[in-house]
Amino acid sequence: PAAHTVEPAERTLTVQNILMIVWLSGAAVTGGWFLLCYMRYLRKIRRKVERPSAALTEMLERIKNEIGMRFRVRVVCQPVYGTPAVISPALLWIPLGALAGMGEAQTEDALRHELMHVKRLDPVVNMLLAAICAVYWFHPAVWVAAHWMRQDMEATCDAQVTKRYSMEQKRRYASLLVDLYAQPALGVPI
């Protein structure tokens, strides 16, 4: 009997393989970009960190009790301008420069809004949205939906903060939002 020789399989790229490589490359670049931005923010907020004052700490604890929040949140203060922001599920960034120009009621409103994000687990949802956007980087509807979800999270926190407010308190809150949107967020204008 004649011996059968096994010839090596040709290594050609199929359309499916090319598409997989393109998809994986896009997901890696997009996910890497999100991770790089997040790490940059973390590095930026570690500079010139100040401890929150006793009054600010007391205010935060009072608001946490008021809204029924049980999570422990680490507070990072810096002597810069900007808008308070939740950086991760357990990290709240407070720019003292912006708070210096606010009254006590406005400061409470800003902190109440951010703590509401933590209570609702919005930072976790944002991380999931980033992962979904990385996986579906090529699909514009995913990016639009993620944008709308983030807008809805903001509007929901605003609604929860103001649901028992009088019309005058709502005007004060609206004025606060306009003032805060004029501030840079972590050094980047909104």
PDB file of C-alpha atoms in Angstrom:
ATOM      1  CA  PRO A   1       0.000   0.000   0.000  1.00  0.00           C
ATOM      2  CA  ALA A   2       1.113   3.457  -0.797  1.00  0.00           C
ATOM      3  CA  ALA A   3       1.938   5.612   2.169  1.00  0.00           C
ATOM      4  CA  HIS A   4      -0.236   8.642   2.518  1.00  0.00           C
ATOM      5  CA  THR A   5       1.591  11.795   3.210  1.00  0.00           C
ATOM      6  CA  VAL A   6      -0.083  14.449   5.261  1.00  0.00           C
ATOM      7  CA  GLU A   7       0.563  17.835   3.833  1.00  0.00           C
ATOM      8  CA  PRO A   8       0.573  20.810   6.166  1.00  0.00           C
ATOM      9  CA  ALA A   9      -2.641  22.799   6.042  1.00  0.00           C
ATOM     10  CA  GLU A  10      -2.374  26.052   4.247  1.00  0.00           C
ATOM     11  CA  ARG A  11      -2.428  28.987   6.582  1.00  0.00           C
ATOM     12  CA  THR A  12      -4.615  31.528   4.945  1.00  0.00           C
ATOM     13  CA  LEU A  13      -6.611  34.232   6.552  1.00  0.00           C
ATOM     14  CA  THR A  14     -10.288  33.918   5.957  1.00  0.00           C
ATOM     15  CA  VAL A  15     -12.690  36.839   6.039  1.00  0.00           C
ATOM     16  CA  GLN A  16     -13.933  35.541   9.377  1.00  0.00           C
ATOM     17  CA  ASN A  17     -10.397  35.541  10.805  1.00  0.00           C
ATOM     18  CA  ILE A  18      -9.747  39.060   9.531  1.00  0.00           C
ATOM     19  CA  LEU A  19     -12.997  40.317  11.044  1.00  0.00           C
ATOM     20  CA  MET A  20     -12.138  38.654  14.356  1.00  0.00           C
ATOM     21  CA  ILE A  21      -8.718  40.324  14.385  1.00  0.00           C
ATOM     22  CA  VAL A  22     -10.272  43.713  13.592  1.00  0.00           C
ATOM     23  CA  TRP A  23     -12.932  43.265  16.282  1.00  0.00           C
ATOM     24  CA  LEU A  24     -10.418  42.142  18.925  1.00  0.00           C
ATOM     25  CA  SER A  25      -8.086  45.015  18.030  1.00  0.00           C
ATOM     26  CA  GLY A  26     -10.913  47.545  18.305  1.00  0.00           C
ATOM     27  CA  ALA A  27     -12.076  46.104  21.628  1.00  0.00           C
ATOM     28  CA  ALA A  28      -8.525  46.137  22.990  1.00  0.00           C
ATOM     29  CA  VAL A  29      -7.894  49.720  21.873  1.00  0.00           C
ATOM     30  CA  THR A  30     -11.243  50.974  23.207  1.00  0.00           C
ATOM     31  CA  GLY A  31     -10.944  49.089  26.494  1.00  0.00           C
ATOM     32  CA  GLY A  32      -7.339  50.204  26.833  1.00  0.00           C
ATOM     33  CA  TRP A  33      -8.346  53.813  26.232  1.00  0.00           C
ATOM     34  CA  PHE A  34     -11.034  53.628  28.951  1.00  0.00           C
ATOM     35  CA  LEU A  35      -8.576  52.043  31.367  1.00  0.00           C
ATOM     36  CA  LEU A  36      -5.873  54.599  30.560  1.00  0.00           C
ATOM     37  CA  CYS A  37      -8.286  57.504  31.153  1.00  0.00           C
ATOM     38  CA  TYR A  38      -9.443  55.997  34.438  1.00  0.00           C
ATOM     39  CA  MET A  39      -5.868  55.451  35.631  1.00  0.00           C
ATOM     40  CA  ARG A  40      -5.014  59.023  34.605  1.00  0.00           C
ATOM     41  CA  TYR A  41      -7.899  60.324  36.722  1.00  0.00           C
ATOM     42  CA  LEU A  42      -6.800  58.224  39.694  1.00  0.00           C
ATOM     43  CA  ARG A  43      -3.233  59.494  39.382  1.00  0.00           C
ATOM     44  CA  LYS A  44      -4.462  63.077  39.065  1.00  0.00           C
ATOM     45  CA  ILE A  45      -6.605  62.928  42.176  1.00  0.00           C
ATOM     46  CA  ARG A  46      -3.767  61.513  44.264  1.00  0.00           C
ATOM     47  CA  ARG A  47      -1.849  64.778  43.939  1.00  0.00           C
ATOM     48  CA  LYS A  48      -2.242  67.413  46.654  1.00  0.00           C
ATOM     49  CA  VAL A  49      -4.802  65.370  48.561  1.00  0.00           C
ATOM     50  CA  GLU A  50      -6.269  66.993  51.635  1.00  0.00           C
ATOM     51  CA  ARG A  51      -8.315  65.460  54.404  1.00  0.00           C
ATOM     52  CA  PRO A  52     -11.933  66.574  54.518  1.00  0.00           C
ATOM     53  CA  SER A  53     -12.674  68.999  57.332  1.00  0.00           C
ATOM     54  CA  ALA A  54     -14.652  67.833  60.351  1.00  0.00           C
ATOM     55  CA  ALA A  55     -17.623  69.914  59.155  1.00  0.00           C
ATOM     56  CA  LEU A  56     -17.513  68.321  55.682  1.00  0.00           C
ATOM     57  CA  THR A  57     -17.171  64.819  57.154  1.00  0.00           C
ATOM     58  CA  GLU A  58     -20.129  65.469  59.461  1.00  0.00           C
ATOM     59  CA  MET A  59     -22.171  66.806  56.541  1.00  0.00           C
ATOM     60  CA  LEU A  60     -21.387  63.713  54.450  1.00  0.00           C
ATOM     61  CA  GLU A  61     -22.353  61.355  57.277  1.00  0.00           C
ATOM     62  CA  ARG A  62     -25.592  63.272  57.888  1.00  0.00           C
ATOM     63  CA  ILE A  63     -26.515  63.108  54.178  1.00  0.00           C
ATOM     64  CA  LYS A  64     -25.634  59.396  54.010  1.00  0.00           C
ATOM     65  CA  ASN A  65     -27.988  58.720  56.933  1.00  0.00           C
ATOM     66  CA  GLU A  66     -30.681  60.944  55.418  1.00  0.00           C
ATOM     67  CA  ILE A  67     -30.730  59.076  52.101  1.00  0.00           C
ATOM     68  CA  GLY A  68     -30.325  55.667  53.736  1.00  0.00           C
ATOM     69  CA  MET A  69     -26.936  54.914  52.233  1.00  0.00           C
ATOM     70  CA  ARG A  70     -25.009  52.095  53.885  1.00  0.00           C
ATOM     71  CA  PHE A  71     -21.915  52.047  51.664  1.00  0.00           C
ATOM     72  CA  ARG A  72     -18.610  53.260  52.971  1.00  0.00           C
ATOM     73  CA  VAL A  73     -17.197  56.025  50.775  1.00  0.00           C
ATOM     74  CA  ARG A  74     -13.653  57.338  50.838  1.00  0.00           C
ATOM     75  CA  VAL A  75     -13.471  61.088  50.314  1.00  0.00           C
ATOM     76  CA  VAL A  76     -10.582  62.725  48.461  1.00  0.00           C
ATOM     77  CA  CYS A  77     -10.384  66.511  48.651  1.00  0.00           C
ATOM     78  CA  GLN A  78      -8.141  68.751  46.582  1.00  0.00           C
ATOM     79  CA  PRO A  79      -7.656  72.534  46.604  1.00  0.00           C
ATOM     80  CA  VAL A  80      -8.808  72.885  42.984  1.00  0.00           C
ATOM     81  CA  TYR A  81     -11.926  73.966  41.125  1.00  0.00           C
ATOM     82  CA  GLY A  82     -14.266  71.510  39.481  1.00  0.00           C
ATOM     83  CA  THR A  83     -17.389  69.537  40.152  1.00  0.00           C
ATOM     84  CA  PRO A  84     -17.645  66.844  42.809  1.00  0.00           C
ATOM     85  CA  ALA A  85     -17.538  63.425  41.179  1.00  0.00           C
ATOM     86  CA  VAL A  86     -17.799  59.752  42.061  1.00  0.00           C
ATOM     87  CA  ILE A  87     -14.612  58.184  40.697  1.00  0.00           C
ATOM     88  CA  SER A  88     -15.374  54.601  41.688  1.00  0.00           C
ATOM     89  CA  PRO A  89     -18.069  52.902  43.739  1.00  0.00           C
ATOM     90  CA  ALA A  90     -16.230  53.819  46.937  1.00  0.00           C
ATOM     91  CA  LEU A  91     -14.340  57.029  46.048  1.00  0.00           C
ATOM     92  CA  LEU A  92     -15.801  60.540  46.079  1.00  0.00           C
ATOM     93  CA  TRP A  93     -13.679  63.408  44.712  1.00  0.00           C
ATOM     94  CA  ILE A  94     -14.410  66.830  46.191  1.00  0.00           C
ATOM     95  CA  PRO A  95     -12.798  69.958  44.718  1.00  0.00           C
ATOM     96  CA  LEU A  96     -12.537  72.361  47.644  1.00  0.00           C
ATOM     97  CA  GLY A  97     -12.172  75.363  45.324  1.00  0.00           C
ATOM     98  CA  ALA A  98     -15.696  74.879  44.024  1.00  0.00           C
ATOM     99  CA  LEU A  99     -17.138  74.262  47.489  1.00  0.00           C
ATOM    100  CA  ALA A 100     -15.556  77.464  48.784  1.00  0.00           C
ATOM    101  CA  GLY A 101     -17.892  79.503  46.575  1.00  0.00           C
ATOM    102  CA  MET A 102     -21.011  77.587  47.644  1.00  0.00           C
ATOM    103  CA  GLY A 103     -23.305  78.100  50.561  1.00  0.00           C
ATOM    104  CA  GLU A 104     -24.033  75.269  52.964  1.00  0.00           C
ATOM    105  CA  ALA A 105     -27.308  74.334  51.247  1.00  0.00           C
ATOM    106  CA  GLN A 106     -25.624  74.203  47.824  1.00  0.00           C
ATOM    107  CA  THR A 107     -22.770  72.105  49.209  1.00  0.00           C
ATOM    108  CA  GLU A 108     -25.288  69.691  50.709  1.00  0.00           C
ATOM    109  CA  ASP A 109     -27.150  69.496  47.381  1.00  0.00           C
ATOM    110  CA  ALA A 110     -23.956  68.744  45.445  1.00  0.00           C
ATOM    111  CA  LEU A 111     -22.877  66.070  47.928  1.00  0.00           C
ATOM    112  CA  ARG A 112     -26.393  64.601  48.113  1.00  0.00           C
ATOM    113  CA  HIS A 113     -26.387  64.234  44.321  1.00  0.00           C
ATOM    114  CA  GLU A 114     -23.024  62.449  44.276  1.00  0.00           C
ATOM    115  CA  LEU A 115     -23.905  60.182  47.189  1.00  0.00           C
ATOM    116  CA  MET A 116     -27.145  59.299  45.397  1.00  0.00           C
ATOM    117  CA  HIS A 117     -24.985  57.994  42.512  1.00  0.00           C
ATOM    118  CA  VAL A 118     -23.121  55.778  44.987  1.00  0.00           C
ATOM    119  CA  LYS A 119     -26.343  54.543  46.602  1.00  0.00           C
ATOM    120  CA  ARG A 120     -27.824  53.677  43.191  1.00  0.00           C
ATOM    121  CA  LEU A 121     -24.580  51.889  42.155  1.00  0.00           C
ATOM    122  CA  ASP A 122     -24.210  54.172  39.131  1.00  0.00           C
ATOM    123  CA  PRO A 123     -20.389  53.854  39.156  1.00  0.00           C
ATOM    124  CA  VAL A 124     -20.761  50.081  38.689  1.00  0.00           C
ATOM    125  CA  VAL A 125     -23.227  50.651  35.847  1.00  0.00           C
ATOM    126  CA  ASN A 126     -20.770  53.105  34.255  1.00  0.00           C
ATOM    127  CA  MET A 127     -18.028  50.475  34.392  1.00  0.00           C
ATOM    128  CA  LEU A 128     -20.356  47.957  32.752  1.00  0.00           C
ATOM    129  CA  LEU A 129     -21.271  50.528  30.092  1.00  0.00           C
ATOM    130  CA  ALA A 130     -17.573  51.073  29.375  1.00  0.00           C
ATOM    131  CA  ALA A 131     -17.090  47.316  28.996  1.00  0.00           C
ATOM    132  CA  ILE A 132     -20.105  47.054  26.673  1.00  0.00           C
ATOM    133  CA  CYS A 133     -18.838  49.988  24.602  1.00  0.00           C
ATOM    134  CA  ALA A 134     -15.431  48.303  24.350  1.00  0.00           C
ATOM    135  CA  VAL A 135     -16.968  45.024  23.169  1.00  0.00           C
ATOM    136  CA  TYR A 136     -19.363  46.728  20.734  1.00  0.00           C
ATOM    137  CA  TRP A 137     -16.985  49.561  19.798  1.00  0.00           C
ATOM    138  CA  PHE A 138     -18.097  49.408  16.175  1.00  0.00           C
ATOM    139  CA  HIS A 139     -21.821  49.911  16.832  1.00  0.00           C
ATOM    140  CA  PRO A 140     -22.981  53.553  17.056  1.00  0.00           C
ATOM    141  CA  ALA A 141     -26.288  52.594  18.693  1.00  0.00           C
ATOM    142  CA  VAL A 142     -24.387  51.182  21.692  1.00  0.00           C
ATOM    143  CA  TRP A 143     -22.510  54.464  22.160  1.00  0.00           C
ATOM    144  CA  VAL A 144     -25.717  56.488  21.856  1.00  0.00           C
ATOM    145  CA  ALA A 145     -27.530  54.197  24.310  1.00  0.00           C
ATOM    146  CA  ALA A 146     -24.649  54.466  26.793  1.00  0.00           C
ATOM    147  CA  HIS A 147     -24.752  58.258  26.511  1.00  0.00           C
ATOM    148  CA  TRP A 148     -28.517  58.273  27.123  1.00  0.00           C
ATOM    149  CA  MET A 149     -28.140  55.938  30.097  1.00  0.00           C
ATOM    150  CA  ARG A 150     -25.584  58.270  31.675  1.00  0.00           C
ATOM    151  CA  GLN A 151     -27.891  61.241  31.063  1.00  0.00           C
ATOM    152  CA  ASP A 152     -30.752  59.289  32.664  1.00  0.00           C
ATOM    153  CA  MET A 153     -28.582  58.496  35.696  1.00  0.00           C
ATOM    154  CA  GLU A 154     -27.857  62.208  36.143  1.00  0.00           C
ATOM    155  CA  ALA A 155     -31.512  63.175  35.725  1.00  0.00           C
ATOM    156  CA  THR A 156     -32.627  60.446  38.142  1.00  0.00           C
ATOM    157  CA  CYS A 157     -30.204  61.625  40.820  1.00  0.00           C
ATOM    158  CA  ASP A 158     -31.385  65.208  40.296  1.00  0.00           C
ATOM    159  CA  ALA A 159     -35.008  64.071  40.617  1.00  0.00           C
ATOM    160  CA  GLN A 160     -34.284  62.084  43.775  1.00  0.00           C
ATOM    161  CA  VAL A 161     -32.453  65.009  45.361  1.00  0.00           C
ATOM    162  CA  THR A 162     -35.247  67.486  44.591  1.00  0.00           C
ATOM    163  CA  LYS A 163     -38.355  65.303  44.990  1.00  0.00           C
ATOM    164  CA  ARG A 164     -39.348  66.942  48.300  1.00  0.00           C
ATOM    165  CA  TYR A 165     -38.050  70.410  47.503  1.00  0.00           C
ATOM    166  CA  SER A 166     -40.144  73.535  47.313  1.00  0.00           C
ATOM    167  CA  MET A 167     -40.107  75.544  44.100  1.00  0.00           C
ATOM    168  CA  GLU A 168     -37.549  77.950  45.616  1.00  0.00           C
ATOM    169  CA  GLN A 169     -35.273  75.053  46.604  1.00  0.00           C
ATOM    170  CA  LYS A 170     -35.578  73.646  43.080  1.00  0.00           C
ATOM    171  CA  ARG A 171     -34.553  77.032  41.642  1.00  0.00           C
ATOM    172  CA  ARG A 172     -31.531  77.056  43.966  1.00  0.00           C
ATOM    173  CA  TYR A 173     -30.637  73.537  42.815  1.00  0.00           C
ATOM    174  CA  ALA A 174     -31.007  74.486  39.141  1.00  0.00           C
ATOM    175  CA  SER A 175     -28.732  77.481  39.734  1.00  0.00           C
ATOM    176  CA  LEU A 176     -26.210  75.170  41.383  1.00  0.00           C
ATOM    177  CA  LEU A 177     -26.244  72.851  38.346  1.00  0.00           C
ATOM    178  CA  VAL A 178     -25.575  75.753  35.997  1.00  0.00           C
ATOM    179  CA  ASP A 179     -22.709  76.954  38.213  1.00  0.00           C
ATOM    180  CA  LEU A 180     -21.215  73.469  38.453  1.00  0.00           C
ATOM    181  CA  TYR A 181     -21.436  72.841  34.709  1.00  0.00           C
ATOM    182  CA  ALA A 182     -19.336  75.960  34.239  1.00  0.00           C
ATOM    183  CA  GLN A 183     -16.580  74.321  36.327  1.00  0.00           C
ATOM    184  CA  PRO A 184     -14.011  71.954  34.846  1.00  0.00           C
ATOM    185  CA  ALA A 185     -14.599  68.318  35.798  1.00  0.00           C
ATOM    186  CA  LEU A 186     -11.279  66.912  37.008  1.00  0.00           C
ATOM    187  CA  GLY A 187      -9.552  69.605  35.002  1.00  0.00           C
ATOM    188  CA  VAL A 188     -11.539  68.986  31.806  1.00  0.00           C
ATOM    189  CA  PRO A 189     -14.258  71.517  30.926  1.00  0.00           C
ATOM    190  CA  ILE A 190     -17.677  69.903  30.589  1.00  0.00           C
TER     191      ILE A 190
END
